[in-house]
Coordinates of C-alpha atoms (C1' of nucleotides) in Angstrom, one line a residue:
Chain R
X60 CA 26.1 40.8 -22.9
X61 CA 29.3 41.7 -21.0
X62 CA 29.7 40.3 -17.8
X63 CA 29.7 36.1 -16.8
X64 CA 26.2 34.7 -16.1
X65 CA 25.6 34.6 -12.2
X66 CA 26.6 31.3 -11.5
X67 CA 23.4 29.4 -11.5
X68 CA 23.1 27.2 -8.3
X69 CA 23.3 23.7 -10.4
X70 CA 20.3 21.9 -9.2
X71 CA 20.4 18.3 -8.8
X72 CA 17.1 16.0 -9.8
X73 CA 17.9 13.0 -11.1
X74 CA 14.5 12.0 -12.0
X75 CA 14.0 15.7 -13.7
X76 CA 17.0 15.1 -15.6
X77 CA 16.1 11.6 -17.1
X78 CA 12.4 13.1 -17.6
X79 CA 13.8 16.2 -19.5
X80 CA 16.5 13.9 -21.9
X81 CA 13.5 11.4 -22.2
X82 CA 11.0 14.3 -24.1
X83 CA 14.5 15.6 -25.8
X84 CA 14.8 12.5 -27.2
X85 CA 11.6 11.4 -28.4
X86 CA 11.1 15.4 -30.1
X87 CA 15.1 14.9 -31.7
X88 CA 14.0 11.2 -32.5
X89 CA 10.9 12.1 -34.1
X90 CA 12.1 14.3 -36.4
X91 CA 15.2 12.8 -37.7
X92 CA 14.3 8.7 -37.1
X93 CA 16.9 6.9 -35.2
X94 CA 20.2 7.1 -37.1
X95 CA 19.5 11.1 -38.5
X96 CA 19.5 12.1 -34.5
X97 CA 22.6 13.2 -32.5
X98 CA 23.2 12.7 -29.6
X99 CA 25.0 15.8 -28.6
X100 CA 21.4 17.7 -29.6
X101 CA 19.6 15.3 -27.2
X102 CA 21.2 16.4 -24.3
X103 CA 21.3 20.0 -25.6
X104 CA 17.7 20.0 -25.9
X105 CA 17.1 18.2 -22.4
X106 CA 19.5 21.0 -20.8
X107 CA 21.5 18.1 -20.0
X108 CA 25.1 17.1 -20.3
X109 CA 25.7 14.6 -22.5
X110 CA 27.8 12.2 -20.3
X111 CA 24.1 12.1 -18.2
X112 CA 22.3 10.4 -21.0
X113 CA 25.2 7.4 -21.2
X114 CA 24.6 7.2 -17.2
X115 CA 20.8 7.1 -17.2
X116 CA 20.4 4.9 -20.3
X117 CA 23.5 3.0 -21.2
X118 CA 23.5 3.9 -25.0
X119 CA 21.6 6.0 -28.1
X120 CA 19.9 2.9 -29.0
X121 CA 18.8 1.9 -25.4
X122 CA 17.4 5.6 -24.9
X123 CA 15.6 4.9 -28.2
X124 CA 13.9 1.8 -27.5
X125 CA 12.5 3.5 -23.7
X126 CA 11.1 6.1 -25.9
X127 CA 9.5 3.7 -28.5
X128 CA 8.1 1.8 -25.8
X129 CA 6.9 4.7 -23.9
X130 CA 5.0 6.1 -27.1
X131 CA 3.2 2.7 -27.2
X132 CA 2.1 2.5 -24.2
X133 CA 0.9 6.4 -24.0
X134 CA -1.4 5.5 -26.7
X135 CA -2.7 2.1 -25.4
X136 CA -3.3 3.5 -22.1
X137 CA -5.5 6.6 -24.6
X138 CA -7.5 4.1 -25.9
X139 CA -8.2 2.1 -22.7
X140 CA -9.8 5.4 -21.3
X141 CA -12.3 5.7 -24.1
X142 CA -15.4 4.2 -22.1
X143 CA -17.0 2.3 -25.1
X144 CA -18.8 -0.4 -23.3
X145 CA -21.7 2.3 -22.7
X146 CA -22.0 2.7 -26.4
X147 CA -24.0 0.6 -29.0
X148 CA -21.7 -1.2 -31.3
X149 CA -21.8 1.3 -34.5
X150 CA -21.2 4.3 -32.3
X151 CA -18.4 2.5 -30.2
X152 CA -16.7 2.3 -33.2
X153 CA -16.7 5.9 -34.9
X154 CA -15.4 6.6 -31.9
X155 CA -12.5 4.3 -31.9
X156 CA -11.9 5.6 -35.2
X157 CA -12.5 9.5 -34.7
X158 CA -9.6 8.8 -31.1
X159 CA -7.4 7.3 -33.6
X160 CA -6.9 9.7 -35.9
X161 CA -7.2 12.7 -33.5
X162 CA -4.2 10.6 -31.7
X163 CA -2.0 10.3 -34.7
X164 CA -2.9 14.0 -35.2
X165 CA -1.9 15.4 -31.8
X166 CA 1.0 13.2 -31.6
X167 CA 2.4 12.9 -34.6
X168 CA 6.1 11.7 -33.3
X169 CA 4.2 8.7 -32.4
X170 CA 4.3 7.8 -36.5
X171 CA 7.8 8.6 -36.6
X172 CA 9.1 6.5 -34.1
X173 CA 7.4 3.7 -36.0
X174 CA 8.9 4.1 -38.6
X175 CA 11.9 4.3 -37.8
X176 CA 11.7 1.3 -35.9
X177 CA 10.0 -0.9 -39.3
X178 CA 13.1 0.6 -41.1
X179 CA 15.1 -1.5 -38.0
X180 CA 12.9 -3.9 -38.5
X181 CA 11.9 -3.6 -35.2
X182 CA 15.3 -5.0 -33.4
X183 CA 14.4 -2.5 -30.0
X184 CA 10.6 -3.4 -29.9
X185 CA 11.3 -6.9 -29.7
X186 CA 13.3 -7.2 -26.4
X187 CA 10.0 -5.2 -25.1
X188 CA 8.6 -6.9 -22.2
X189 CA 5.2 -4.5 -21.9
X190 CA 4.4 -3.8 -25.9
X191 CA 2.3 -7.5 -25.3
X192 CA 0.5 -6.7 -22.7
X193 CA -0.8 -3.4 -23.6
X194 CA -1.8 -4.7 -27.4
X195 CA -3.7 -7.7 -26.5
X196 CA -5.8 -4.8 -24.4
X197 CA -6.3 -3.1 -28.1
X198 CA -7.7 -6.2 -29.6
X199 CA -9.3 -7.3 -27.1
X200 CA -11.7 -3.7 -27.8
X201 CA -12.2 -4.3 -31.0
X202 CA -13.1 -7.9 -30.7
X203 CA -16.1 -7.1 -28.1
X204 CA -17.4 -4.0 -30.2
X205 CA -17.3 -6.7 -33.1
X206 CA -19.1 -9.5 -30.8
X207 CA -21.0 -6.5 -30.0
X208 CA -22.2 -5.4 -32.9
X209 CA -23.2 -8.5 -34.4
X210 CA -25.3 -8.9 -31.5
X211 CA -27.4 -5.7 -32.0
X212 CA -27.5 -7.3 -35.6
X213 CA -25.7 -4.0 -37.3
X214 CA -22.6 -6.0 -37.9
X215 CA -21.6 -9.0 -40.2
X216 CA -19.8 -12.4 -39.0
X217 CA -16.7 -12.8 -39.7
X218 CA -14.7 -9.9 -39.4
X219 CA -11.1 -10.2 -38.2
X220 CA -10.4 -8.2 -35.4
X221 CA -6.5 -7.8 -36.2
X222 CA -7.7 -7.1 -40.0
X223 CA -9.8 -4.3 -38.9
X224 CA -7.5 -3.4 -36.5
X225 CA -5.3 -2.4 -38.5
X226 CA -7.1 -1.2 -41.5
X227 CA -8.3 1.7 -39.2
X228 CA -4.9 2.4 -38.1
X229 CA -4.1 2.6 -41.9
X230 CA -6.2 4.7 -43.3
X231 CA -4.9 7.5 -40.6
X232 CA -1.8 6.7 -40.5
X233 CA -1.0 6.6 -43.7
X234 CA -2.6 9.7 -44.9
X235 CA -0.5 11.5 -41.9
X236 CA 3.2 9.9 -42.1
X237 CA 2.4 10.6 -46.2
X238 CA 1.3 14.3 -46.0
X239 CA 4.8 15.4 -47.4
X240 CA 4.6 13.8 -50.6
X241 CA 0.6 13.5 -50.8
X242 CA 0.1 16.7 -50.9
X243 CA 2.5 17.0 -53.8
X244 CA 1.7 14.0 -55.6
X245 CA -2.5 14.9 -55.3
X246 CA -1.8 18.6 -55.5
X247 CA -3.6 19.3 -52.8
X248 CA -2.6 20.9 -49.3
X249 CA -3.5 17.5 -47.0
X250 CA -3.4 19.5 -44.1
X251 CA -5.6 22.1 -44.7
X252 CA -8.4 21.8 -41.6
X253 CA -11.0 21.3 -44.4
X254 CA -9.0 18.6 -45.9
X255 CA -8.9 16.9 -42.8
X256 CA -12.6 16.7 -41.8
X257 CA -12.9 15.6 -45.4
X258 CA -10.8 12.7 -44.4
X259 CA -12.3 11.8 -41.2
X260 CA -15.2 11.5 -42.5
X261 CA -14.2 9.2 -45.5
X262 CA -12.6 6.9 -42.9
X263 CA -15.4 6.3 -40.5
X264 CA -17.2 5.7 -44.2
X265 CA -15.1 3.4 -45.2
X266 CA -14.5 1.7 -41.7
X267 CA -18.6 1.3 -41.1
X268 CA -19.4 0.0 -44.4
X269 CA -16.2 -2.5 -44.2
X270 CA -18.1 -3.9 -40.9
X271 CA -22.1 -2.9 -40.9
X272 CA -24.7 -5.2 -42.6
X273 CA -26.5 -2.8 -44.7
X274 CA -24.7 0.5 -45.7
X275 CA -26.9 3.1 -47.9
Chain Y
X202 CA 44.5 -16.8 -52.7
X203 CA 48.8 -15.7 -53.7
X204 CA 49.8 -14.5 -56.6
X205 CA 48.5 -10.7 -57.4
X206 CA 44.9 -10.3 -59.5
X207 CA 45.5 -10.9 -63.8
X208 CA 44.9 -6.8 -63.7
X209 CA 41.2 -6.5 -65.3
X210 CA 41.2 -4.1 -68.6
X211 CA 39.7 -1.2 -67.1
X212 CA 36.2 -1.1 -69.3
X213 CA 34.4 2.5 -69.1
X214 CA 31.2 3.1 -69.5
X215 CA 29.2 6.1 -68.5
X216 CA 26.1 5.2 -68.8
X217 CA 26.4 1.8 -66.8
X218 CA 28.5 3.2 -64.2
X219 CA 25.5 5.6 -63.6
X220 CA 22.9 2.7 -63.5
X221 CA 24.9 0.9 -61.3
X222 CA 25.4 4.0 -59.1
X223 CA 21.4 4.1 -59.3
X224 CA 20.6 0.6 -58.6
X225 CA 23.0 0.1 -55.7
X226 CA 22.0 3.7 -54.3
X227 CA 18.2 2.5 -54.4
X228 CA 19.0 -0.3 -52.2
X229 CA 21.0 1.3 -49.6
X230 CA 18.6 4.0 -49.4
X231 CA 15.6 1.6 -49.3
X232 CA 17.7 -0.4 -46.2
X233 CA 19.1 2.5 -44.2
X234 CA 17.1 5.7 -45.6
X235 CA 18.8 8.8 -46.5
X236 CA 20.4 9.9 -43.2
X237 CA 21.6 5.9 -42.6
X238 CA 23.2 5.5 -45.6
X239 CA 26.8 5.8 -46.6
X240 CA 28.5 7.1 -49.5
X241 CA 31.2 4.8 -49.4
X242 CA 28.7 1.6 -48.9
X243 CA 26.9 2.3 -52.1
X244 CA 30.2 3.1 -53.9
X245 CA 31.2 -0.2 -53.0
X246 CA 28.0 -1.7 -53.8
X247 CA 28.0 -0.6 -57.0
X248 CA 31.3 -1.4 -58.1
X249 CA 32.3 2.2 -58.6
X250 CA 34.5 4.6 -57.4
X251 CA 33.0 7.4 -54.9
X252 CA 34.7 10.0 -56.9
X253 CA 32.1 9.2 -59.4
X254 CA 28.8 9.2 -57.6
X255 CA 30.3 13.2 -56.9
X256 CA 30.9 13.2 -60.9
X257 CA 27.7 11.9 -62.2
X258 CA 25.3 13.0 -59.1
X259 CA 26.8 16.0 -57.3
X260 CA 25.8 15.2 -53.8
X261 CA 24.4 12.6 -51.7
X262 CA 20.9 14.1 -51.7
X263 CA 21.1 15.2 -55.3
X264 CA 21.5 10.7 -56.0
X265 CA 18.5 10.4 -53.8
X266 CA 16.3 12.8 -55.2
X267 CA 17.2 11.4 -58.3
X268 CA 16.3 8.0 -57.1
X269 CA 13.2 8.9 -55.7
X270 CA 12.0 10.7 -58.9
X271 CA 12.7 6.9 -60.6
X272 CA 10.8 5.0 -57.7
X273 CA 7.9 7.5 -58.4
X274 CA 7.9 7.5 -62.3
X275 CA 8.4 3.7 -61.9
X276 CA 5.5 2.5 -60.2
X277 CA 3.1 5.0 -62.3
X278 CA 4.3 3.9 -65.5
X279 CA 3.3 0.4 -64.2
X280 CA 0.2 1.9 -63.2
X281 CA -0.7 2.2 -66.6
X282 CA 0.2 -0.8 -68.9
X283 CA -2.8 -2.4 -66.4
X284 CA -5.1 -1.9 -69.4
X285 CA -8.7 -1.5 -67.1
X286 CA -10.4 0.0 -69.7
X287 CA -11.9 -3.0 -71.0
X288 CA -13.0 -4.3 -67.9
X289 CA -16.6 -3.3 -66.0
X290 CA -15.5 -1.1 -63.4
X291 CA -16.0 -3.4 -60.4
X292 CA -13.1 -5.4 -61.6
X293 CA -11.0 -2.7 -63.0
X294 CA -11.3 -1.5 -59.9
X295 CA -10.3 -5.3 -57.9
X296 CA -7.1 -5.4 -60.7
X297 CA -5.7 -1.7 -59.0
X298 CA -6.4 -2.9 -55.7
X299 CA -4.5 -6.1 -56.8
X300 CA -2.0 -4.6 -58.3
X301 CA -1.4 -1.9 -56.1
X302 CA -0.5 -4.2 -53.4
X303 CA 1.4 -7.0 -55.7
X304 CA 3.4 -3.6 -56.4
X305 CA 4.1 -3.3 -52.9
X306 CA 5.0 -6.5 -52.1
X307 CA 7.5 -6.3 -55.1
X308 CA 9.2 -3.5 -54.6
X309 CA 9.6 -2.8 -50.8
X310 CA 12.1 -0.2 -51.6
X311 CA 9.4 2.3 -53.0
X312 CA 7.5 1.9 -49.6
X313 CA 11.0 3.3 -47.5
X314 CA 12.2 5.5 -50.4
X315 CA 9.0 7.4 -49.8
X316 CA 8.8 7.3 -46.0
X317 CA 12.6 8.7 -46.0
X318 CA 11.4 11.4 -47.9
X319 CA 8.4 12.0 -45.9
X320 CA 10.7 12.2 -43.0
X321 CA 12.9 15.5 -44.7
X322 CA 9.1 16.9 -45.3
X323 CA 9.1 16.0 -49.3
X324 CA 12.2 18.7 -49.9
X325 CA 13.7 16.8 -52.7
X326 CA 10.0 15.7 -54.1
X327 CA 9.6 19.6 -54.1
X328 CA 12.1 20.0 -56.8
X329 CA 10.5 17.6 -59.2
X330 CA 9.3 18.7 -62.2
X331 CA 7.8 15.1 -63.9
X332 CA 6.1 14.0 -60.7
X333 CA 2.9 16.3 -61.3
X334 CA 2.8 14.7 -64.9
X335 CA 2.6 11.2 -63.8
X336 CA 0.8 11.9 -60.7
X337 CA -2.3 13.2 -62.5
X338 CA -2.3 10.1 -64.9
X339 CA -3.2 8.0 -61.7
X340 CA -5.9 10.2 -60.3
X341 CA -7.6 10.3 -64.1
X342 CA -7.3 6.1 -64.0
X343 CA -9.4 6.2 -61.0
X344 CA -12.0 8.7 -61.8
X345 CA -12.4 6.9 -64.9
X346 CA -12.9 3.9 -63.0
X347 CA -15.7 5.7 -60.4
X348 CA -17.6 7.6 -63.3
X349 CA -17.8 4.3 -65.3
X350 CA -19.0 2.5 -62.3
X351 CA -21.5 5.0 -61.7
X352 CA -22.8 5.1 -64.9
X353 CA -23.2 0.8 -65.0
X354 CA -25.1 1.7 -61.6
X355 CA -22.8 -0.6 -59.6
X356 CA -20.9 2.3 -57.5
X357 CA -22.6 5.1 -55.7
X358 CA -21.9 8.8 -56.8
X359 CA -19.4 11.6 -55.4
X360 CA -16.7 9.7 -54.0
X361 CA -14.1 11.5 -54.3
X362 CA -10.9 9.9 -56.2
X363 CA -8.3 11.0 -54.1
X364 CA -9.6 9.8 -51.3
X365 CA -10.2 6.4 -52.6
X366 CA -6.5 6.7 -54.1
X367 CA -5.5 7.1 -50.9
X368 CA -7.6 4.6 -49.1
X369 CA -6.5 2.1 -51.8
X370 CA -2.9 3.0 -51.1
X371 CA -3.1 3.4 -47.9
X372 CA -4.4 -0.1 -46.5
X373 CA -1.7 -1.9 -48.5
X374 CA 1.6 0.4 -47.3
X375 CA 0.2 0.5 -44.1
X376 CA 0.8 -3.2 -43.5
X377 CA 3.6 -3.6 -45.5
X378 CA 5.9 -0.5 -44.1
X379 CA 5.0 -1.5 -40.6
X380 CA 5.0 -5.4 -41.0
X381 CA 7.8 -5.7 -38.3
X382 CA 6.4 -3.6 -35.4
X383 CA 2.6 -5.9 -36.5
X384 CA 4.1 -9.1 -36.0
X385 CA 4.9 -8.3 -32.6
X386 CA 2.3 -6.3 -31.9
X387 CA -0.9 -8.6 -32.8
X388 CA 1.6 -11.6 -32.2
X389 CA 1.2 -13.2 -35.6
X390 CA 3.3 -13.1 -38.2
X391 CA 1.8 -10.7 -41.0
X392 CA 4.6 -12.2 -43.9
X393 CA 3.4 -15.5 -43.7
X394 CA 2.0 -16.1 -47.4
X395 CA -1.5 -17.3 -45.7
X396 CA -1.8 -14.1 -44.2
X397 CA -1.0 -12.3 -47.0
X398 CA -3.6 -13.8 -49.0
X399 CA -6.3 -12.9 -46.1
X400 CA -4.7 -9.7 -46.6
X401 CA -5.2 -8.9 -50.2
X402 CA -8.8 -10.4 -49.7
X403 CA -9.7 -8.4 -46.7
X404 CA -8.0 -5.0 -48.6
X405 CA -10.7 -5.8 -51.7
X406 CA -13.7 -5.8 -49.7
X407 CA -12.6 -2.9 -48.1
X408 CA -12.5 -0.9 -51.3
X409 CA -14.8 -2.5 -52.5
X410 CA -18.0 -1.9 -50.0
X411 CA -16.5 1.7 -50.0
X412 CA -18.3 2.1 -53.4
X413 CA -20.1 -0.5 -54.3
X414 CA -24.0 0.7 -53.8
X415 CA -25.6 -2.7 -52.8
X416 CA -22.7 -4.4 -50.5
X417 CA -23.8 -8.2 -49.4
Chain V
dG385 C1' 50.2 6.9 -83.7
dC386 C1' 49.1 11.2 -81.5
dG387 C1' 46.5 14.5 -78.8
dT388 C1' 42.5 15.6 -76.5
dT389 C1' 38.8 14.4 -73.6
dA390 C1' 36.1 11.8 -70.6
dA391 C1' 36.2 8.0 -67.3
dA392 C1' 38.2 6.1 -63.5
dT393 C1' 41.2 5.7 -59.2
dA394 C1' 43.7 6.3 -54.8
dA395 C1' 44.8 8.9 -51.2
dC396 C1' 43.6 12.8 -48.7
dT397 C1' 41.0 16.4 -45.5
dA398 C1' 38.3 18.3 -42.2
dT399 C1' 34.6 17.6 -39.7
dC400 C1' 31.3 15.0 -37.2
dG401 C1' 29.7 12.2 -33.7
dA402 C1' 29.1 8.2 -30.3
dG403 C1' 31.0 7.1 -26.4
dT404 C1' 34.8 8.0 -22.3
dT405 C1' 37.8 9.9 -18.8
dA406 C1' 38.7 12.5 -15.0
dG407 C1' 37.2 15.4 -11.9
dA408 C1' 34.2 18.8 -9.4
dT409 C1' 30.2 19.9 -6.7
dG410 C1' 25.7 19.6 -4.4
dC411 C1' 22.8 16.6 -1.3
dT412 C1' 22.0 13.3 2.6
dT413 C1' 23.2 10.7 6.5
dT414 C1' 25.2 10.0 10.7
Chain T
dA3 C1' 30.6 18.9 10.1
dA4 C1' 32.7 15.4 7.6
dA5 C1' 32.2 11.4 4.9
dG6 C1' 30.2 9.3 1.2
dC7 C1' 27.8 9.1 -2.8
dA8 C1' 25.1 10.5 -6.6
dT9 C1' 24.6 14.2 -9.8
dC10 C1' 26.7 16.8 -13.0
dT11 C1' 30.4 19.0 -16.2
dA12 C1' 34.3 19.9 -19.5
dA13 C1' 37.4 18.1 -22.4
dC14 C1' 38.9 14.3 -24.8
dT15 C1' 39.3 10.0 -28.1
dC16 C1' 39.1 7.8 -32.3
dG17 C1' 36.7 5.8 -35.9
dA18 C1' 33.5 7.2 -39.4
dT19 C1' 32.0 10.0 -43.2
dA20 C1' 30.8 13.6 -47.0
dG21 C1' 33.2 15.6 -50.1
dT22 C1' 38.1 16.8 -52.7
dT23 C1' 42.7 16.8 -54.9
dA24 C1' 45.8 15.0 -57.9
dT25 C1' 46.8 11.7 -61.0
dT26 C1' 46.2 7.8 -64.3
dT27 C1' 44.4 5.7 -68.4
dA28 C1' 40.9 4.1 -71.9
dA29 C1' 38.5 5.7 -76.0
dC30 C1' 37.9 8.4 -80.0
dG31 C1' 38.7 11.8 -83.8
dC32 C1' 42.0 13.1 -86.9

DNA sequence: GCGTTAAATAACTATCGAGTTAGATGCTTT
DNA sequence: AAAGCATCTAACTCGATAGTTATTTAACGC
């Protein structure tokens, strides 16, 4: 209590530093969207001073969009590592399901920096030079398990890839960024773990009957 | 441009003062969320003096949770002048997908009103005392719906209505809310009124192959 | 037409918050 | 070991912003 602290040696790590305000920023992001976050708790979180966030990334918006574009490529390079070629169609794509939710649920400032960015209507994520790149991968996926599956002749013609794309993103996603006021609307704790194996199971349901030939 | 203004007859009016208030304070929330918006810019917007938002509303999050509580009770009340009791279920079912969506489209603010609120964790939801009444009058339309449909043999049994409340929700706000990070992402732009169509479409045959017994 | 009350306004306060200035100090190179 | 530079810090600016104070004025009952 008495007595000053002893004078830590002040280390000096400039990647550290920008590594440290980068995780600040995406927790202090996450939780209060772009314009609810302050700046001054960024760099208290990071353990940084606050002048080093304007030298490292130029402005709060700038530091936003290198943590929205980090997020999306986390999660692109997640689902690239999912080995589903080795997989028949049907199974290749529960498990695409199952990885998506499990993502959303492990990393759930992933949803928030979405929407914070729709509510921007995405002004940072369009000067991104990667976010291409790494989505055509995602589509790409889905397309061949499609391809795939009509193949094996477990899948019907005709499915659009960006459709089901992002009707299994959906059906997590929303049920996740909505937990707040589902759970008071349905009167029913959403996050309960039985309520959540409930739900993943009514989503790879709904997602293989949307896609397979014959369902019961 | 000279010459002062011909001094307007002050005109009060509680009651439209207070709509006003509400009306302009649903569309600054809806554009900028809770944390974005400003006191002063829906003062303005409303034609009123601040001093009156403090009158009629107390506090800033006082007016939103009032405006949330109308978004909420709102949409529901829609919900039910859709009159599906008259239809076979099947197409009861196709009108609140329909309509759900056609909501959505409508009234984007009820989309960020509720993703603000999601993002403060429901805490002004929480104090609501009518949402519980509406709320339940939506998840009785739909089990009405599921329990007819099983009884004409055209749906299979025990699905459970939230869920499919949920799911039905879910596929429409999902595309809607993030329609700005989608464009870029899949490269095609979701807002385009031929995509919208293919949207609607694709949502109904979702739903619908979740429940239907016999699906092609 | 007079007094009371409710509706409305303008100007203010005190704090917050993004971004800056000026300067100090640890590391590396020669 | 001294220079030179990058890393880091404390203290500041100044506009914005939620909420208030003090005052004015329309409406309504009598």
């Amino acid at each position: 209590m008495t007595g000053s602290a002893p004078q830590k040696p002040r280390i000096r790590d400039a990647e550290a530093t920008q590594k440290r305000i980068m995780v600040a920023a995406k927790k202090e992001f996450a939780k209060s969207g772009l314009g609810g976050s302050r700046v001054d708790d960024i760099a208290e979180r990071a353990k940084a001073n606050k002048r080093m966030i304007y030298h490292y990334f130029e402005s709060k918006e700038t530091l936003f969009q290198r943590v929205l574009e980090e997020a999306y490529t986390d999660i692109r390079m997640a689902e690239q590592k999912l080995e589903l070629d080795h997989l028949d169609a049907k199974s290749a794509l529960e498990k695409l399901v199952r990885f998506t939710w499990k993502y959303y649920l492990d990393n759930p400032e992933f949803i928030t920096l979405v929407n914070s960015e729709n509510l921007h209507k995405a002004k940072h994520l369009k000067k991104s030079e990667v976010i291409h790149v790494v989505s055509r991968r995602l589509v790409d996926m889905v397309s061949s398990i499609l391809r795939r599956g009509v193949e094996e002749g477990v899948f019907r013609e005709n499915v659009d890839p960006v459709q089901l794309n992002i009707t299994i993103a959906a059906i997590g996603y929303y049920y996740l960024t909505n937990r707040y006021t589902g759970s008071i609307v349905f009167e029913r704790d959403l996050m309960a773990p039985e309520a959540l194996t409930d739900r993943i199971a009514f989503n790879i349901e709904t997602i293989l009957r949307l896609v397979c030939k014959v369902s019961d």
